[in-house]
Amino acid sequence: MDKFRITGGRPLSGRVTVSGAKNSALPCLAAAILTPETVTLHNVPYVRDCMTQRRLLEDLGATVLVPDLRTHKITAANIELFEAPYELVKTMRASVLALGPLVARFGKAKVSLPGGCAIGTRPIDLHLEALKLLGAQVSLESGNIVARAPQGGRLVGSDVTFPKVTVTGTENLLMAATLARGTTVLRNAAREPEVEDLADLLNRMGARVRGAGTDTITIEGVEALGGAEHTIIPDRIETGTFLVAAAITGGELEVKDCRPDHLGAVTGRLREAGVEIEEVNPTTLHARRSPKGLVARDVTTEPYPDFPTDMQAQYMALLTQAAGSARVTETIFENRFMHASEMQRMGASIRVESNSTAVVEGPTGLSGARVQASDLRASASLVLAGLAARGETVIERVYHIDRGYEKIEAKLRAVGADIERLRESVTAQLPPAETLTA
Ligand code: EPZ
């Protein structure tokens, strides 16, 4: 498994470009299942999770052409399999986004029940309860969710209130409702920009979605959807990660091709913590640490538009360099502090009080160490800590970071970071020489 080797202590400086949003590309790729015509997506990030979603589409029978690295042309004209198998779902939970489109267009779907992951159990009960309200029969058969539209026909529009905000739950139901008979209203819907981006694509395909981006989305079902062309929005979490990279290294970065309007809670909190952020233009931010230094500020993660859970680990890394004590409260996932113990091994002063609160004292000098990535955003926070640390940090299992960050080591090296990828060499797996001659 690949590793990163970082020699920290170098202020970053220069210009970095943000890639497309993984968490928009994943539902948009699944949306192509809703039509036999070609859906063309631009600005798809070159990350592992999108490759996995592409493989799922191809396993279902769709063709996916990739004329250039970040453009995907999906044609789901010959779907002959209606199943998202265990081996795919266990590597990427977002495969459950095939559920809504398959049931909506074909009246049936079988999706392996995703197991938990490092950050939590992550059930999909809210997806399933909502699909039942649209008339689907849902059963659990040897670890697979089997869903069928009534009498194998079409789903029926309904009024659905989510008891809890769920991003992919909202997206699954949004896609399912586009082909249902009648009107569906989704209440307490997720308001993330990625939900809005999906709705933009669906409307280009001929759907009738109103209110995406608010907590109430209304969908008038239509008979069929057509092809469309769409450009995925920039990744707001990658953007936030680079803003922190500038501040934690005492450097300054110009972050291009981003959407500052998707990042209000993050830039607001970072500014309060002593990060000087200037909106250069509607798609460019400039960030640096204030000459007065970083100051510790509490943070609580909440659904959009408040501070995103996907920025919690990166913000915790910044807090290790901020003066004072701050409380980090994680309200979305039950086990999202695994990065804390790895940062402690680098010298950070972090007290994890429960699975939802941790207190960080700073500033503390960090020193390089061998650390282990546990999940996507935790690994990003360890890269940030490594950039700020004195000496050498080796981060193991960087396949986690490859799931959601496109070529992060190349982007960081281009702005002055001393970071390299240590590929698991083939020779390392060969038996010792003496056995070869035996
Ligand atoms: C999406 O996950 C994102 N993934 C996550 O990003 C992100 O952290 C999360 O939303 C919260 O913003 C994608 O969009 C592909 P949820 P999702 O359903 O949809 C509970 C990353 O790093 N819940 O909004 O799976 C759930 O356990 C990833 O890019 C239920 O109880 O998250 C959690 O506590 C990590 N039952 C809370 O709701 C359900 O049926 C929010 O989960 C669904 C969710």
Coordinates of C-alpha atoms in Angstrom, one line a residue, residues 4 313 339 372-385 395-402 405 408:
F4 CA 3.3 9.6 1.7
A313 CA -10.4 16.7 11.0
H339 CA -7.1 11.3 13.5
Q372 CA -1.7 5.7 9.8
A373 CA -4.7 7.1 7.8
S374 CA -8.1 5.7 8.8
D375 CA -10.5 7.4 6.6
L376 CA -10.6 10.0 3.8
R377 CA -10.7 13.2 5.8
A378 CA -8.6 12.0 8.7
S379 CA -5.8 11.3 6.1
A380 CA -6.1 14.8 4.8
S381 CA -5.7 16.1 8.3
L382 CA -2.5 14.0 8.8
V383 CA -1.1 15.5 5.6
L384 CA -1.8 19.0 7.0
A385 CA -0.1 18.0 10.4
I395 CA 1.6 8.4 6.4
E396 CA 0.5 4.8 5.7
R397 CA -2.6 3.6 3.8
V398 CA -2.9 6.7 1.6
Y399 CA -5.4 4.9 -0.5
H400 CA -7.9 6.5 1.8
I401 CA -6.9 10.0 0.6
D402 CA -6.9 8.8 -3.0
Y405 CA -8.4 14.1 -3.4
I408 CA -3.0 15.9 -3.7

